XYZ file of C-alpha atoms in Angstrom:
344
model
C 19.193 -14.356 -0.476
C 16.581 -11.745 -1.682
C 17.677 -8.334 -1.322
C 14.717 -5.522 -1.379
C 15.740 -2.240 -2.025
C 12.914 0.249 -0.843
C 12.482 3.746 1.457
C 9.887 4.801 3.311
C 10.072 8.577 5.382
C 7.497 11.349 6.202
C 7.807 12.704 2.397
C 6.849 9.503 0.805
C 5.162 7.068 3.287
C 5.539 3.664 4.408
C 3.761 1.950 1.230
C 6.629 1.100 -0.732
C 8.055 -0.831 2.607
C 5.022 -2.221 3.600
C 4.398 -4.203 0.465
C 7.682 -5.429 0.524
C 7.465 -6.790 3.891
C 4.454 -8.300 2.728
C 6.738 -10.345 -0.222
C 9.453 -10.992 2.181
C 6.840 -12.959 4.774
C 6.206 -15.234 1.701
C 9.853 -15.953 0.983
C 10.166 -16.714 4.250
C 7.626 -19.314 4.256
C 9.578 -20.914 1.628
C 12.723 -20.841 3.818
C 13.818 -18.124 1.249
C 16.052 -15.705 3.368
C 15.446 -12.133 2.422
C 16.902 -8.577 3.756
C 16.317 -5.161 3.172
C 18.595 -1.883 1.985
C 17.200 1.822 2.634
C 18.517 4.949 2.215
C 17.506 6.325 5.600
C 17.026 4.559 8.965
C 13.243 5.748 9.256
C 12.066 2.302 8.680
C 14.561 0.119 9.715
C 13.063 -0.348 13.367
C 10.025 -1.957 11.756
C 11.668 -3.998 9.236
C 14.318 -5.369 12.127
C 10.747 -6.023 14.207
C 9.590 -8.425 11.342
C 12.718 -10.473 11.483
C 14.619 -9.000 8.630
C 18.494 -7.360 8.245
C 18.232 -3.751 7.053
C 21.288 -1.949 6.004
C 21.087 1.779 6.003
C 23.120 3.433 3.098
C 23.383 6.982 4.885
C 22.039 8.338 0.926
C 19.443 10.419 -0.419
C 15.970 8.602 -1.084
C 15.330 10.482 -4.324
C 18.957 10.882 -5.810
C 19.546 7.202 -6.035
C 22.487 6.860 -8.698
C 24.540 8.695 -5.672
C 24.046 5.604 -3.500
C 25.836 3.061 -5.931
C 29.217 3.729 -4.412
C 27.692 2.165 -1.062
C 25.445 -0.536 -2.618
C 27.816 -1.994 -5.268
C 30.345 -3.288 -2.663
C 27.668 -4.862 -0.695
C 26.178 -6.617 -3.667
C 29.186 -7.945 -4.415
C 30.121 -9.122 -1.012
C 26.136 -10.999 -0.413
C 26.053 -12.109 -3.976
C 21.857 -11.882 -3.502
C 20.031 -14.335 -6.258
C 17.724 -11.586 -7.022
C 17.052 -7.631 -6.115
C 13.623 -6.438 -5.935
C 13.327 -2.772 -6.448
C 10.812 -0.674 -5.212
C 10.841 2.955 -5.868
C 9.343 5.957 -8.000
C 13.212 8.096 -8.306
C 15.057 4.851 -10.056
C 16.792 5.825 -13.259
C 17.722 3.850 -16.329
C 21.545 3.942 -15.345
C 20.789 2.924 -11.743
C 19.069 -0.435 -13.008
C 21.387 -1.177 -15.809
C 23.794 -1.093 -13.040
C 22.127 -3.397 -10.710
C 20.879 -5.539 -13.503
C 24.989 -6.230 -14.007
C 25.609 -7.351 -10.790
C 22.056 -9.335 -10.345
C 18.581 -10.281 -11.629
C 16.321 -7.382 -11.202
C 12.882 -7.270 -10.612
C 11.243 -3.573 -10.187
C 7.501 -3.005 -8.769
C 5.770 -0.339 -11.226
C 2.738 1.502 -10.492
C 3.933 4.731 -13.124
C 5.056 3.002 -16.127
C 7.729 6.120 -16.332
C 10.198 4.675 -19.079
C 11.126 1.239 -20.409
C 12.824 -0.066 -17.486
C 15.811 -2.257 -17.831
C 14.815 -5.498 -15.303
C 14.594 -8.949 -15.729
C 10.941 -8.889 -14.615
C 8.132 -6.266 -13.603
C 5.160 -6.290 -11.178
C 2.217 -4.152 -11.553
C -0.413 -5.793 -9.482
C -2.630 -2.497 -9.494
C -6.358 -3.063 -11.269
C -4.917 -1.183 -14.317
C -1.884 -3.365 -14.474
C -3.211 -5.706 -17.359
C -4.093 -2.517 -19.338
C -0.616 -1.018 -19.227
C 1.208 -1.003 -22.673
C 4.340 -2.230 -21.473
C 7.275 -3.486 -24.221
C 7.727 -7.176 -24.835
C 11.266 -7.240 -23.763
C 10.626 -8.433 -20.386
C 8.549 -10.804 -18.082
C 5.576 -9.249 -16.374
C 3.335 -10.443 -13.528
C 0.439 -7.986 -13.785
C -2.984 -7.531 -12.289
C -4.666 -7.686 -8.846
C -4.131 -11.623 -8.355
C -0.551 -10.264 -7.354
C -1.283 -7.739 -4.971
C 1.324 -8.632 -1.933
C -0.993 -8.269 0.936
C -0.205 -9.575 4.674
C -0.836 -13.048 5.676
C -3.957 -11.779 7.601
C -5.803 -11.316 4.516
C -5.335 -14.624 3.228
C -8.575 -16.373 2.108
C -11.283 -14.516 4.078
C -15.127 -15.535 4.127
C -17.848 -13.803 2.293
C -18.708 -10.971 3.870
C -22.479 -10.500 4.613
C -23.459 -6.796 4.490
C -25.439 -5.538 7.731
C -28.617 -3.780 7.008
C -27.344 -0.638 9.358
C -23.918 0.840 8.845
C -22.523 1.357 12.534
C -18.944 0.903 11.983
C -17.067 3.091 9.738
C -12.950 2.774 9.047
C -11.384 6.307 7.753
C -7.721 5.127 7.052
C -4.959 7.715 6.099
C -1.587 5.914 5.611
C 1.555 6.201 7.583
C 2.138 9.944 7.527
C -1.145 11.334 6.550
C 1.074 14.586 5.456
C -2.238 16.625 3.853
C -3.976 16.008 7.521
C -6.944 13.570 6.100
C -7.415 12.062 9.336
C -7.565 15.505 11.415
C -9.928 17.029 8.653
C -12.154 14.237 8.807
C -12.364 14.446 12.451
C -12.828 18.156 12.714
C -15.671 17.583 10.244
C -17.087 15.092 12.323
C -17.326 17.678 15.539
C -18.984 20.142 13.290
C -21.373 17.583 11.883
C -22.304 15.161 14.684
C -23.457 11.270 12.952
C -26.596 9.516 13.134
C -26.405 8.023 16.655
C -24.721 4.558 17.205
C -22.451 5.247 14.171
C -18.670 5.206 15.571
C -15.820 6.391 13.237
C -12.614 4.303 13.496
C -9.390 6.531 12.782
C -6.690 4.909 11.876
C -3.244 6.634 12.369
C 0.325 5.578 11.157
C 3.103 5.595 12.762
C 4.438 8.831 11.397
C 1.190 10.956 11.724
C 1.892 14.145 13.115
C -1.560 14.879 13.766
C -2.332 11.979 16.492
C -2.167 14.226 19.776
C -4.243 16.610 18.380
C -6.925 13.978 17.118
C -6.577 11.960 20.317
C -7.621 15.641 22.234
C -10.633 16.118 20.150
C -11.468 12.262 19.891
C -12.164 13.154 23.795
C -14.824 15.375 23.132
C -16.857 12.856 20.578
C -17.325 9.169 21.830
C -18.269 8.301 18.155
C -14.507 8.928 17.353
C -12.152 6.214 18.059
C -8.362 6.780 17.161
C -6.400 3.557 16.685
C -2.329 4.149 16.687
C -0.297 1.937 14.631
C -2.968 -0.978 14.128
C -1.185 -4.321 14.112
C -4.714 -6.327 13.056
C -5.718 -4.294 10.618
C -7.726 -7.193 8.653
C -9.565 -7.899 12.076
C -10.576 -3.848 12.491
C -11.833 -3.890 8.560
C -13.992 -7.089 9.117
C -15.500 -5.165 12.217
C -16.272 -2.420 9.880
C -19.429 -1.771 7.435
C -17.337 0.535 5.095
C -14.496 2.383 4.843
C -12.520 5.562 3.641
C -8.792 5.437 2.601
C -5.999 6.407 -0.058
C -5.800 4.979 -3.325
C -2.668 2.691 -2.369
C -2.307 -0.806 -1.203
C -4.947 -0.660 1.269
C -7.606 -0.557 -1.156
C -6.559 -4.558 -1.823
C -6.453 -5.390 1.797
C -10.171 -3.949 1.829
C -10.898 -6.103 -1.386
C -9.802 -8.951 0.201
C -12.365 -8.069 3.097
C -15.215 -7.405 0.787
C -15.464 -3.725 2.957
C -17.136 -1.414 0.555
C -15.428 1.818 0.581
C -14.792 5.620 -0.779
C -11.185 6.004 -1.851
C -9.343 9.654 -2.685
C -6.082 10.551 -3.940
C -2.940 12.008 -2.071
C -0.341 11.529 -4.746
C 0.265 11.198 -8.132
C 1.047 7.417 -7.816
C -2.535 6.881 -6.565
C -4.549 8.528 -9.893
C -4.768 5.655 -12.258
C -5.630 3.392 -9.161
C -8.535 5.546 -7.871
C -9.306 5.989 -11.404
C -9.828 2.323 -12.357
C -11.629 1.723 -9.168
C -13.841 4.164 -9.900
C -14.614 3.273 -13.421
C -15.177 -0.376 -12.249
C -17.921 0.660 -9.932
C -15.872 -0.396 -6.805
C -15.261 2.419 -5.008
C -16.354 5.862 -5.773
C -13.427 8.399 -5.850
C -13.717 11.870 -3.454
C -10.518 13.345 -5.673
C -7.841 14.892 -4.797
C -7.021 15.841 -1.346
C -4.112 17.999 -2.790
C -7.277 20.291 -4.729
C -10.204 19.314 -3.199
C -11.262 22.364 -0.655
C -14.274 20.695 0.843
C -12.611 17.442 0.708
C -14.349 16.164 3.962
C -18.064 17.284 2.827
C -17.519 14.909 -0.399
C -16.260 12.098 1.482
C -18.888 12.158 3.758
C -21.448 12.800 1.458
C -20.205 9.546 -0.749
C -20.510 7.260 2.423
C -24.002 8.559 3.193
C -25.022 7.286 -0.442
C -22.784 4.145 0.114
C -24.741 3.295 3.502
C -28.054 3.636 1.970
C -28.325 0.482 -0.001
C -27.618 -2.873 1.838
C -28.028 -5.080 -1.436
C -25.877 -2.581 -3.300
C -23.110 -2.946 -0.476
C -23.697 -7.014 -0.414
C -23.049 -6.924 -4.504
C -19.706 -4.670 -4.461
C -18.523 -6.978 -1.315
C -18.509 -10.193 -3.577
C -17.290 -8.233 -6.698
C -14.391 -6.972 -4.453
C -13.530 -10.353 -2.964
C -13.683 -12.055 -6.468
C -10.893 -9.612 -7.489
C -8.198 -10.203 -4.549
C -8.172 -13.735 -2.295
C -5.158 -12.193 -0.433
C -2.619 -14.832 -1.177
C -0.787 -12.135 -3.498
C 2.430 -12.362 -2.022
C 2.394 -16.120 -2.473
C 1.404 -16.268 -5.787
C 4.343 -13.990 -6.326
C 6.908 -15.742 -4.921
C 5.632 -18.970 -6.707
C 5.611 -16.714 -9.799
C 9.205 -15.211 -9.152
C 10.412 -18.533 -8.516
C 9.339 -20.145 -11.739
C 10.035 -17.060 -14.033
C 13.683 -16.568 -12.553
C 14.530 -20.483 -12.405
C 14.029 -21.694 -9.197
C 15.028 -19.312 -6.520
C 14.715 -21.828 -3.857
C 18.196 -23.539 -5.378
C 19.852 -20.135 -5.414
C 19.995 -19.256 -1.756
């Protein structure tokens, strides 16, 4: 049994849970059972819908040491072969306590301190460049990006001459109202006839109803709520806009030329790495950019102008990510941690 300890809520979004679910699905393919532990109940319905047990501790997601009196008895009773921990609020004491109970794997983006784990995962584009200590095993780089099964081994993208369909993805919560601001901008600056903007709204987006009302006035704006087939929508589109989280690796798997932006500190390094590699230009930090929508649409216009440039970007994106990162992770974890299949 593998246990995942992760959280999702309106404050921190849904990314930690979503990438853990992709990894849990890959374990399930190998008949290795998995279960989740969360502090709060926000994500339990989705986790259970995907077929996994979810224990809610009733604790506070950003004060993790306080949950140990509830979590430790669970681990002692269930005796998981491994705990995969995905949270920015871990402390050395918390991690050392878990590691004394079982094998500990940590999913990292920040390199905040020398994490006391048995193995560390950083699948970001910059993962291989991080100067980690040599006291543990590592799985680094986009080969290990844990994407959903629908993104596996996609055919090479062929860029169309004219850009007609554009995707705007703003994550599970969109606390900075990026989708709403973009739709408001489009109403003031209508696009070229024939262009359609697909606005993906996450489960916790508080602007959904307002966006739906505005879209009723603009046939070139199509809202999508809680998209099940994100891969299909990405393949339908010619370009995209996305925050600099795991969605960037889904876009890479689809070869979809994109503009990215930052909405949290943990996205700064990723956005900079994609920008420096000339894979995705970054429009900046939505928390600071006053004219953020104007910058986004200006970058999209420049990207749309060159079909050959978009084709080359697509090729490079798909060479970076094959969409099978979750399976690569399970294979590597089984190898590093002594054959997890025999431990369940």
